[in-house]
Coordinates of C-alpha atoms in Angstrom, one line a residue:
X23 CA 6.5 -187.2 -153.9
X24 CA 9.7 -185.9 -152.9
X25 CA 12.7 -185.1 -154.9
X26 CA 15.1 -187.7 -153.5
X27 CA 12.0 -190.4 -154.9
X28 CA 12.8 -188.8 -158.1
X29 CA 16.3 -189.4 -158.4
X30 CA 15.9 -192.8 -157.5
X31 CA 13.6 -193.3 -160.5
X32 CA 15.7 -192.6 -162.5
X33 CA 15.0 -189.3 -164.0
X34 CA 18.0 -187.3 -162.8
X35 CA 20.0 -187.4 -166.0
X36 CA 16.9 -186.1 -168.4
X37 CA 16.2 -183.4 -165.6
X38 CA 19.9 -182.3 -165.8
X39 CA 20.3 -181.8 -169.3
X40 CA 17.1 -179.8 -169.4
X41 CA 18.0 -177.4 -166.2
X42 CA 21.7 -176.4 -167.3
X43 CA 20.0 -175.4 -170.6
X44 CA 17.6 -173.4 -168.9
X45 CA 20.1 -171.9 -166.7
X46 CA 21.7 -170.3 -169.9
X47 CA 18.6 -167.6 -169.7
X48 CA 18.8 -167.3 -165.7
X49 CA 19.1 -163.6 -165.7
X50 CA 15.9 -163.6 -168.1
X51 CA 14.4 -166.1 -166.1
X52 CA 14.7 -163.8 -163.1
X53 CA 13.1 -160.8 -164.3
X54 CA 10.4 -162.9 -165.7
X55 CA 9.6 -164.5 -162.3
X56 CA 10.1 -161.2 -160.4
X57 CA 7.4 -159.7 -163.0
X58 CA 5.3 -162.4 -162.4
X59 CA 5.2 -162.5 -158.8
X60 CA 4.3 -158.1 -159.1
X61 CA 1.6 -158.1 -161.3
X62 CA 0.0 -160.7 -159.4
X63 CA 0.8 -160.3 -155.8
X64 CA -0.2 -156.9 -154.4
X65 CA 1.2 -157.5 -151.3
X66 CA 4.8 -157.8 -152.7
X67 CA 3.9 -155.1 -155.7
X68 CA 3.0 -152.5 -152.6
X69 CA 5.8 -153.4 -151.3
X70 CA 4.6 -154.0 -147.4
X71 CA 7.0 -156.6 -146.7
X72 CA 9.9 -156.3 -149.1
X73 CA 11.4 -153.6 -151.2
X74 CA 10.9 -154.8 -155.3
X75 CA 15.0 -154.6 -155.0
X76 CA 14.9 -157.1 -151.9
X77 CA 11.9 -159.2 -153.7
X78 CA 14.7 -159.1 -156.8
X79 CA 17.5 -160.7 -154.9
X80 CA 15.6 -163.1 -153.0
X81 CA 14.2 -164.7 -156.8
X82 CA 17.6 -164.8 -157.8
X83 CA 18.6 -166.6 -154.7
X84 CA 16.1 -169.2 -154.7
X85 CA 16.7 -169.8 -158.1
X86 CA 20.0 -170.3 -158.4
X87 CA 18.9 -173.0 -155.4
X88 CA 16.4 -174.8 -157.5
X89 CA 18.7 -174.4 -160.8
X90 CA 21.6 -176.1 -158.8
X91 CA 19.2 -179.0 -157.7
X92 CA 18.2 -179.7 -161.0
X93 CA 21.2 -179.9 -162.9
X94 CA 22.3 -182.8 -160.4
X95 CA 22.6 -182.5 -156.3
X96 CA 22.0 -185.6 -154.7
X97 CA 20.2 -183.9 -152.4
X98 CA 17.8 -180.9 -152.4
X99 CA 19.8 -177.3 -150.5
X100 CA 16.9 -176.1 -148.7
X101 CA 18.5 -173.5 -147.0
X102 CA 17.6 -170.8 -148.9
X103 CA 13.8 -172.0 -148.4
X104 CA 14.3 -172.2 -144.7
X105 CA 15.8 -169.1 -144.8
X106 CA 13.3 -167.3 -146.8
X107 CA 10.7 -168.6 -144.3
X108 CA 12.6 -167.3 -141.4
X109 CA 12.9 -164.0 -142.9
X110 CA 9.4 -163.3 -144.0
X111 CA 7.8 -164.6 -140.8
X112 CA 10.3 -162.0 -139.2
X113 CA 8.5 -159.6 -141.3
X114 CA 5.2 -160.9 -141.0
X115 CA 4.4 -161.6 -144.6
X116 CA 1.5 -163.8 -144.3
X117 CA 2.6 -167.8 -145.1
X118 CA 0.1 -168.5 -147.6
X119 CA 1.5 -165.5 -149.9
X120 CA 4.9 -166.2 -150.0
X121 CA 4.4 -170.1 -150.6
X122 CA 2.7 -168.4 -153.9
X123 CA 5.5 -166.6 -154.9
X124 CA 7.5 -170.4 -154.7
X125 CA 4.9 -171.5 -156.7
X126 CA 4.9 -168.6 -159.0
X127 CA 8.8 -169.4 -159.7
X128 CA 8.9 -172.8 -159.7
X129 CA 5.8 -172.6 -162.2
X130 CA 7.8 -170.4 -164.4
X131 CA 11.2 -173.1 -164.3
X132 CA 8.3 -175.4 -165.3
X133 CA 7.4 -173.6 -168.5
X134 CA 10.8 -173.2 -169.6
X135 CA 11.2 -176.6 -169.5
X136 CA 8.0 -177.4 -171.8
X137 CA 9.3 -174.6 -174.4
X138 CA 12.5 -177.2 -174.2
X139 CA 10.7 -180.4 -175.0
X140 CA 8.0 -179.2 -177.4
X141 CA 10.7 -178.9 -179.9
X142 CA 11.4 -180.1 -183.0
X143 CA 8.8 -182.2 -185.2
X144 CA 8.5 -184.8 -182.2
X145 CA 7.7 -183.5 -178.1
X146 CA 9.8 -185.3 -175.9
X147 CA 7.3 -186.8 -174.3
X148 CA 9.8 -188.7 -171.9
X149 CA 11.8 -185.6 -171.1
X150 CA 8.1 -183.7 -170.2
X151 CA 7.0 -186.2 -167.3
X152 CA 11.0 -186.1 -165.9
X153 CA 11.1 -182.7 -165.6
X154 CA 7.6 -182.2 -164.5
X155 CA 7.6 -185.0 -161.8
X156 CA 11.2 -183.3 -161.0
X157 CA 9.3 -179.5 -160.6
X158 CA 6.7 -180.5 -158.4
X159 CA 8.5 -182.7 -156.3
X160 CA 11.0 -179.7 -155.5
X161 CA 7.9 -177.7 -155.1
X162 CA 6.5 -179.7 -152.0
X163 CA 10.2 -180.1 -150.7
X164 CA 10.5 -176.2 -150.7
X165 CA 7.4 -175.6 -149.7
X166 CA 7.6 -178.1 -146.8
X167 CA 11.2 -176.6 -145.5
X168 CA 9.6 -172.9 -146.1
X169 CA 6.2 -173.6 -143.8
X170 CA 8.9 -175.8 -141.7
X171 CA 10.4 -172.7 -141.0
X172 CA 7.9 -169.7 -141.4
X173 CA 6.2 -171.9 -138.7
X174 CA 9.3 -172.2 -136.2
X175 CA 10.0 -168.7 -136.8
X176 CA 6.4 -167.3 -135.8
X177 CA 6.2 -169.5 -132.8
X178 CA 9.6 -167.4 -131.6
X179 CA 8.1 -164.6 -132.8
X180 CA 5.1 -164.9 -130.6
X181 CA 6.9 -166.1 -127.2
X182 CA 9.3 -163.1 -127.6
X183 CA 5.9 -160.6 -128.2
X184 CA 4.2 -162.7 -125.3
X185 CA 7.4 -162.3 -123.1
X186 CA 7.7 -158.9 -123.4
X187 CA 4.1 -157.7 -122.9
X188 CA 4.3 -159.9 -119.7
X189 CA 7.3 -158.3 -118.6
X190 CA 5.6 -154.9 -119.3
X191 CA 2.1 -155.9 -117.9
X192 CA 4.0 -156.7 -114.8
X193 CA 6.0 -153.5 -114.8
X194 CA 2.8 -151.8 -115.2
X195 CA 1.3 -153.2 -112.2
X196 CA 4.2 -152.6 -110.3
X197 CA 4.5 -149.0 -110.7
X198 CA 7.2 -146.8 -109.5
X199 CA 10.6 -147.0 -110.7
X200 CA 9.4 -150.3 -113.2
X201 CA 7.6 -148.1 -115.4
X202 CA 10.1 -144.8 -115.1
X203 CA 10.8 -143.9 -119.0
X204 CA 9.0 -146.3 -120.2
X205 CA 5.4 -146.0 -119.6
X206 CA 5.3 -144.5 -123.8
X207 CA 7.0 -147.7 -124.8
X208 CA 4.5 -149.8 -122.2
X209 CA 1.4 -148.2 -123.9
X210 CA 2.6 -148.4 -127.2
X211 CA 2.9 -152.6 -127.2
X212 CA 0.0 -153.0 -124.9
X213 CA -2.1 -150.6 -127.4
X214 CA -3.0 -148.5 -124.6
X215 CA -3.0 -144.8 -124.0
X216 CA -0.8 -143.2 -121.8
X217 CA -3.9 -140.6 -120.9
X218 CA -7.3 -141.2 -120.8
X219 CA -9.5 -143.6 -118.5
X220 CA -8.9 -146.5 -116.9
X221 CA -10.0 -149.2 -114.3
X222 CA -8.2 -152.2 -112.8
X223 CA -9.2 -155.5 -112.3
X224 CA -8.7 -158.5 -109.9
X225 CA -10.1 -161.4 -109.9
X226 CA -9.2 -164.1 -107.7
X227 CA -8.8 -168.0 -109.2
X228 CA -10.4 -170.7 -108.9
X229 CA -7.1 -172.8 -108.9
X230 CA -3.4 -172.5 -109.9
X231 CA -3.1 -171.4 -113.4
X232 CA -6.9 -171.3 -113.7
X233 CA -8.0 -167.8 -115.5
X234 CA -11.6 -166.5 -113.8
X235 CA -12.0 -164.6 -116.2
X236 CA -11.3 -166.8 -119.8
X237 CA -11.2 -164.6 -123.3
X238 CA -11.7 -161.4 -120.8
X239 CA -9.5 -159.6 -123.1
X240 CA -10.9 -161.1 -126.4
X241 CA -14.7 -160.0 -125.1
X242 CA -13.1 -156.7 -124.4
X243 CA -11.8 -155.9 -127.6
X244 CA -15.1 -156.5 -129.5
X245 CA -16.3 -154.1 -127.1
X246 CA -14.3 -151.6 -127.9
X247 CA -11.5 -151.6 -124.9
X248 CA -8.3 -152.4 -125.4
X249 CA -7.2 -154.3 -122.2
X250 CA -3.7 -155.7 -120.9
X251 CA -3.8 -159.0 -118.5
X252 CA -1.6 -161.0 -116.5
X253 CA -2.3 -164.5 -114.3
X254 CA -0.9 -164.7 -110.9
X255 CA -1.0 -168.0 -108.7
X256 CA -3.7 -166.2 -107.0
X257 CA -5.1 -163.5 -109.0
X258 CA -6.3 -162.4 -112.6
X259 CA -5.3 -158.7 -112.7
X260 CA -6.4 -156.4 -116.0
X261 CA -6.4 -152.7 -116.8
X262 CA -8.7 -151.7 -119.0
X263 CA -8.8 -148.9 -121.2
X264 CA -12.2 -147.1 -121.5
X265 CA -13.6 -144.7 -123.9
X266 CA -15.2 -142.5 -121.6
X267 CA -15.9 -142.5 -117.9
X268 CA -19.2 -143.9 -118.7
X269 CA -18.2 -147.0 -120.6
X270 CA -17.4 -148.9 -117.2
X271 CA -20.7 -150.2 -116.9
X272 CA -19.9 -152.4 -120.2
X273 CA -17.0 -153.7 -118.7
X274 CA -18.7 -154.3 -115.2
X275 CA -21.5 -156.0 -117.0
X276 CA -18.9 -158.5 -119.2
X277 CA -17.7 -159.1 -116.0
X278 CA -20.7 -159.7 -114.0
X279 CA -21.8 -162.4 -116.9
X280 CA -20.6 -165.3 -115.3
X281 CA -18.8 -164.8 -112.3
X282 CA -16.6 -167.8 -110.3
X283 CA -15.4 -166.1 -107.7
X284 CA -14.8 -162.6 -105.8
X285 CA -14.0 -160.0 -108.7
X286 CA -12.8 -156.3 -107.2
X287 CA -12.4 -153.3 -109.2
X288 CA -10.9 -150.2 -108.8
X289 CA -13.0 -146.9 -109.4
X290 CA -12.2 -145.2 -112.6
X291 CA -8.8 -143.0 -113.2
X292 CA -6.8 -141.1 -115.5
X293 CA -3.5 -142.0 -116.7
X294 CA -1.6 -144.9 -117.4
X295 CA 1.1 -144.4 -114.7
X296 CA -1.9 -144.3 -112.0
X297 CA -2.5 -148.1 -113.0
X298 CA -0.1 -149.8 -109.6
X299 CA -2.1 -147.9 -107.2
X300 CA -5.4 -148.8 -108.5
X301 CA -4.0 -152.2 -108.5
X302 CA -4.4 -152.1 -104.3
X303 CA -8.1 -150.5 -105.2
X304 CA -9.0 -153.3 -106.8
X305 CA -7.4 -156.0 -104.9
X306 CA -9.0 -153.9 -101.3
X307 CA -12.8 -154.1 -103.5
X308 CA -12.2 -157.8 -103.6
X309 CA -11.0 -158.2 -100.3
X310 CA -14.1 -156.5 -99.0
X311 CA -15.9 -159.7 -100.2
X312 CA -16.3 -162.5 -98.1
X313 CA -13.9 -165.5 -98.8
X314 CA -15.9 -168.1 -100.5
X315 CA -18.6 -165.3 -102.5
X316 CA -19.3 -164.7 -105.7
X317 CA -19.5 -161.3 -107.3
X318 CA -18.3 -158.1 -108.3
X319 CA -17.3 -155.0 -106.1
X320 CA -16.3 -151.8 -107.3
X321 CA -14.2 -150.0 -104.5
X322 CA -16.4 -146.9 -104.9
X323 CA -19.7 -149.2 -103.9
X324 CA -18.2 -149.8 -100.4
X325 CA -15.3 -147.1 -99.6
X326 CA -15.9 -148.5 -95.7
X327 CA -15.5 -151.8 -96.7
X328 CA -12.3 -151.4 -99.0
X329 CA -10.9 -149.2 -95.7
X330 CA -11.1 -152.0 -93.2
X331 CA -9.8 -154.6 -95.9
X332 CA -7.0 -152.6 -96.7
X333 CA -6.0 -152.5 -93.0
X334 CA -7.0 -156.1 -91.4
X335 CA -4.4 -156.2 -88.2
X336 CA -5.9 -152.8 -87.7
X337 CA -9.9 -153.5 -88.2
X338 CA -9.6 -156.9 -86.1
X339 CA -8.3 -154.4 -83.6
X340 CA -10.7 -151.8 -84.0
X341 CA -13.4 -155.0 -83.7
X342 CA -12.2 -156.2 -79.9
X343 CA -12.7 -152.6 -78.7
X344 CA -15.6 -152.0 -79.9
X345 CA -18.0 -155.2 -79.9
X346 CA -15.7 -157.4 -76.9
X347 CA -18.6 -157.2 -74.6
X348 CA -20.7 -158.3 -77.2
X349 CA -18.4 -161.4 -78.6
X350 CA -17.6 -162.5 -74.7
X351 CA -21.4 -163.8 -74.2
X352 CA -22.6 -167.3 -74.0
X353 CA -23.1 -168.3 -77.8
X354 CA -26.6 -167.8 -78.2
X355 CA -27.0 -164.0 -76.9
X356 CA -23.9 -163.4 -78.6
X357 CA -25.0 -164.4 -82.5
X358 CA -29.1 -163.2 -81.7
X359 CA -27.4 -159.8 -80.8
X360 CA -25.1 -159.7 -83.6
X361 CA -27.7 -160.5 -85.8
X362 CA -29.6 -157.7 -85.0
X363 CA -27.3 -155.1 -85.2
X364 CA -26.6 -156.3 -88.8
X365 CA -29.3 -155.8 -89.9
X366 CA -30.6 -152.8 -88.4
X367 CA -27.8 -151.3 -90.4
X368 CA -28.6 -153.5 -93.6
X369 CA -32.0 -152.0 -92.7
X370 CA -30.8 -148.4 -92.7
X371 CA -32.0 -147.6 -89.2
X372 CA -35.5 -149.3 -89.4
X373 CA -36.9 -151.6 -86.8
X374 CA -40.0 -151.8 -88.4
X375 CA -37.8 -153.7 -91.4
X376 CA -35.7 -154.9 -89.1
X377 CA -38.3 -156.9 -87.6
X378 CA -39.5 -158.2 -91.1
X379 CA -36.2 -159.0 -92.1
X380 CA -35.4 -160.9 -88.6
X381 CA -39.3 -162.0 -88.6
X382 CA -40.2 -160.9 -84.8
X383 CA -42.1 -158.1 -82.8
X384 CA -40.5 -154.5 -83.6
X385 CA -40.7 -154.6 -80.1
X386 CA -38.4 -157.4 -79.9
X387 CA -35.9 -155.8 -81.8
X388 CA -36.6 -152.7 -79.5
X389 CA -35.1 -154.8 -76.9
X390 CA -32.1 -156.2 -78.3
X391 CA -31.3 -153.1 -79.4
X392 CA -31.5 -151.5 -76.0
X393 CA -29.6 -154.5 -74.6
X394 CA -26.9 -153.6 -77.7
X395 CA -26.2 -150.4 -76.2
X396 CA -26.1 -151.6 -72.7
X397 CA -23.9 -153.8 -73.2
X398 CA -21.3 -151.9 -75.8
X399 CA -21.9 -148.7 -74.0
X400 CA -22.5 -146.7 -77.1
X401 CA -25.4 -144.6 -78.9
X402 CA -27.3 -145.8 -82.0
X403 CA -28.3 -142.3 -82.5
X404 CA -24.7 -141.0 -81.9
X405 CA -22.7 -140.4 -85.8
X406 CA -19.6 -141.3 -84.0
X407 CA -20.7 -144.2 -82.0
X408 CA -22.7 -145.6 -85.5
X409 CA -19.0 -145.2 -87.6
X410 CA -17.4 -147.5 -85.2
X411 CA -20.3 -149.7 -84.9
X412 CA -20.1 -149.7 -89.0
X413 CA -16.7 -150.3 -89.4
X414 CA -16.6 -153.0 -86.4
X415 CA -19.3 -155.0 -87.9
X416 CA -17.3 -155.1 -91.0
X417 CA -14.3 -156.5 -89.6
X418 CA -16.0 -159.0 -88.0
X419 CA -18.0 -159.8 -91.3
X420 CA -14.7 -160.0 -93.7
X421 CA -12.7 -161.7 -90.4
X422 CA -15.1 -164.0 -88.5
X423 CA -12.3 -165.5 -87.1
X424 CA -11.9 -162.7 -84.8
X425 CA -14.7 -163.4 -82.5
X426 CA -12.3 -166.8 -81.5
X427 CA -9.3 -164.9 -80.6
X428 CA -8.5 -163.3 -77.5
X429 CA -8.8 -159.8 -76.4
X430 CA -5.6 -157.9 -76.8
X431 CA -3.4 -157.2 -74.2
X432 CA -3.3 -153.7 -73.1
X433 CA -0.2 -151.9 -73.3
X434 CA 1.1 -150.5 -70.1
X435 CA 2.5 -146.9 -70.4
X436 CA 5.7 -146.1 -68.9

């Protein structure tokens, strides 16, 4: 029932009489209620939120509120509800406490009023159920406007917080003059240290606005690493703070546990203001992946791999000169060769495991791999010759469009 519902039944008049009675005893009433709300609220007796001055003044104000109601506003002021909401979800007094202290209050406005009708040789009865339907229905009006507020309040609170550790997230990643002067201040709202260990990582989405990696941060944190994230239209990029060195295999395996898409990571660093160029780590790891895979890469498992990612104008380059007489035969020789030389290097060198990966002769793979140097003009014994070979086959791997395009031009000097 609201208060408004009282008034129109009539109880108004009886309510009145009672409250400017009461009022007579407001500074007693204050103390009393301030008392009240101490001895059995800890969180206002410790004073985290308010001082027991502050908690003082705020009883009187809402008092002198619910005082003035009663003695005869059409209309319930619920300002000083709304803005005692506001300001203790500004100070992050938990909502359910300081609805008690209304309670506590009101309860105490409540009392007086029995004291009042009890009375005499006869209890006014009549007057009782007035001022008691009158109490409570002020109680769920101010408690309405209060969580109305509190509510509103903490939303604003949170988009503000959210706001600013995006902003400072981004900063982060960014690096450079972004983070100048405020890398303290970065670390101290992300809940990150300024030294210590880190990684970074990306992980590309599986659509727009689409996290790859949902409650990453959440499953961190009961971990034991404090992380900071941030969703890009194309990537999900994190650092993560670790405890030792050693504690990256926790987060690799979170990661690992059920992957959507290519994940890259960058190898392990120290200090917060490293964070932007392990950023480009992580995102060459990923890139190191084939578009479409699934998995993890940490740049440290494939330095080779993260080198021709990093640099793929170069690599397609460095692919033409070193396999064109390969990728210029007919179809057939050209993918059976290719093949091979895969994975002879998968195989580290062996043709005996060549051949059982490629199911054929080892002297079959003896041939194509005579034919392979023939036909490149290069050494598989050679460290040099092996390097590019490496590094070509890669390229080719994370760009298979190059085998389509044409030779480059060579440049004429002079």
């Amino acid at each position: 029932m609201h208060y408004q519902t009282v008034l129109r039944d009539g109880l108004a008049p009886v309510v009145s009489v009672l409250a400017a009675e009461v009022e007579t005893a407001m500074p007693e009433l204050i103390e009393t209620t301030t008392h009240q709300i101490l001895e059995q609220m800890p969180v206002y007796r410790d004073q985290r939120f308010v001082t027991h001055a502050e908690l003082r003044k705020s009883v009187r104000a809402n008092l002198d509120y619910v005082m003035r109601t009663l003695r005869g506003e059409d209309v319930p002021d619920l300002s000083q509800a709304r803005a005692t909401g506001r300001a203790r979800a500004l100070q992050g007094a938990p909502l359910p406490e300081v609805l008690r202290a209304y309670r506590i209050g009101l309860t105490e406005v409540w009392h007086r009023f029995v004291l009042l009708t009890a009375r005499g040789d006869h209890q006014d009865l009549a007057g009782l159920v007035a001022a008691t339907s009158a109490v409570w229905a002020l109680v769920d009006d101010y408690a309405e406007a209060l969580t109305s507020s509190y509510r509103d309040t903490a939303a604003e609170v949170v988009v503000a917080h959210q706001n600013r550790r995006s902003a400072l997230v981004e900063a982060l990643f960014a690096g450079g003059a972004a983070t100048e002067g405020t890398l303290w201040d970065i670390a101290r709202v992300l809940e990150l240290t300024v030294d210590g260990s880190f990684v970074v990582v990306a992980a590309e989405t599986p659509r727009l606005g689409h996290e790859p990696l949902p409650k990453i941060e959440q499953r961190l944190r009961e971990a034991q690493h404090a992380s900071a994230w941030r969703l890009t239209p194309d990537l999900q990029v994190g650092v993560v703070s670790l405890r030792d060195p050693s504690a990256c295999k926790v987060t690799i395996d979170l990661l690992r546990e059920a992957p959507v898409g290519r994940v890259g990571m960058s190898p392990v660093f120290s200090g917060l203001g490293n964070t932007s160029r392990a950023l480009h780590l992580a995102r060459v790891a990923l890139s190191s992946m084939a578009p479409g895979s699934t998995g993890l890469v940490q740049f440290t498992e494939s330095p080779l791999a993260g080198l021709v990612a990093s640099a793929p104008e170069a690599s397609v380059q460095l692919a033409h000169h070193v396999l064109r007489p390969i990728l210029d035969l007919p179809g057939d020789d050209r993918n059976v060769l290719l093949l091979t030389l895969r994975a002879w290097f998968d195989c580290q060198g062996s043709t005996k495991l060549t051949s059982e990966r490629m199911f054929c002769h080892p002297n079959t793979i003896r041939h194509r791999l005579r034919r392979i140097t023939d036909e490149l003009g290069r050494s598989l014994t050679d460290p040099a010759d092996i390097a590019e070979l490496g590094a070509a086959l890669r390229a080719l791997h994370l760009f298979p469009d190059t085998s389509h395009l044409p030779a480059p031009r060579p440049t004429r000097a002079g």
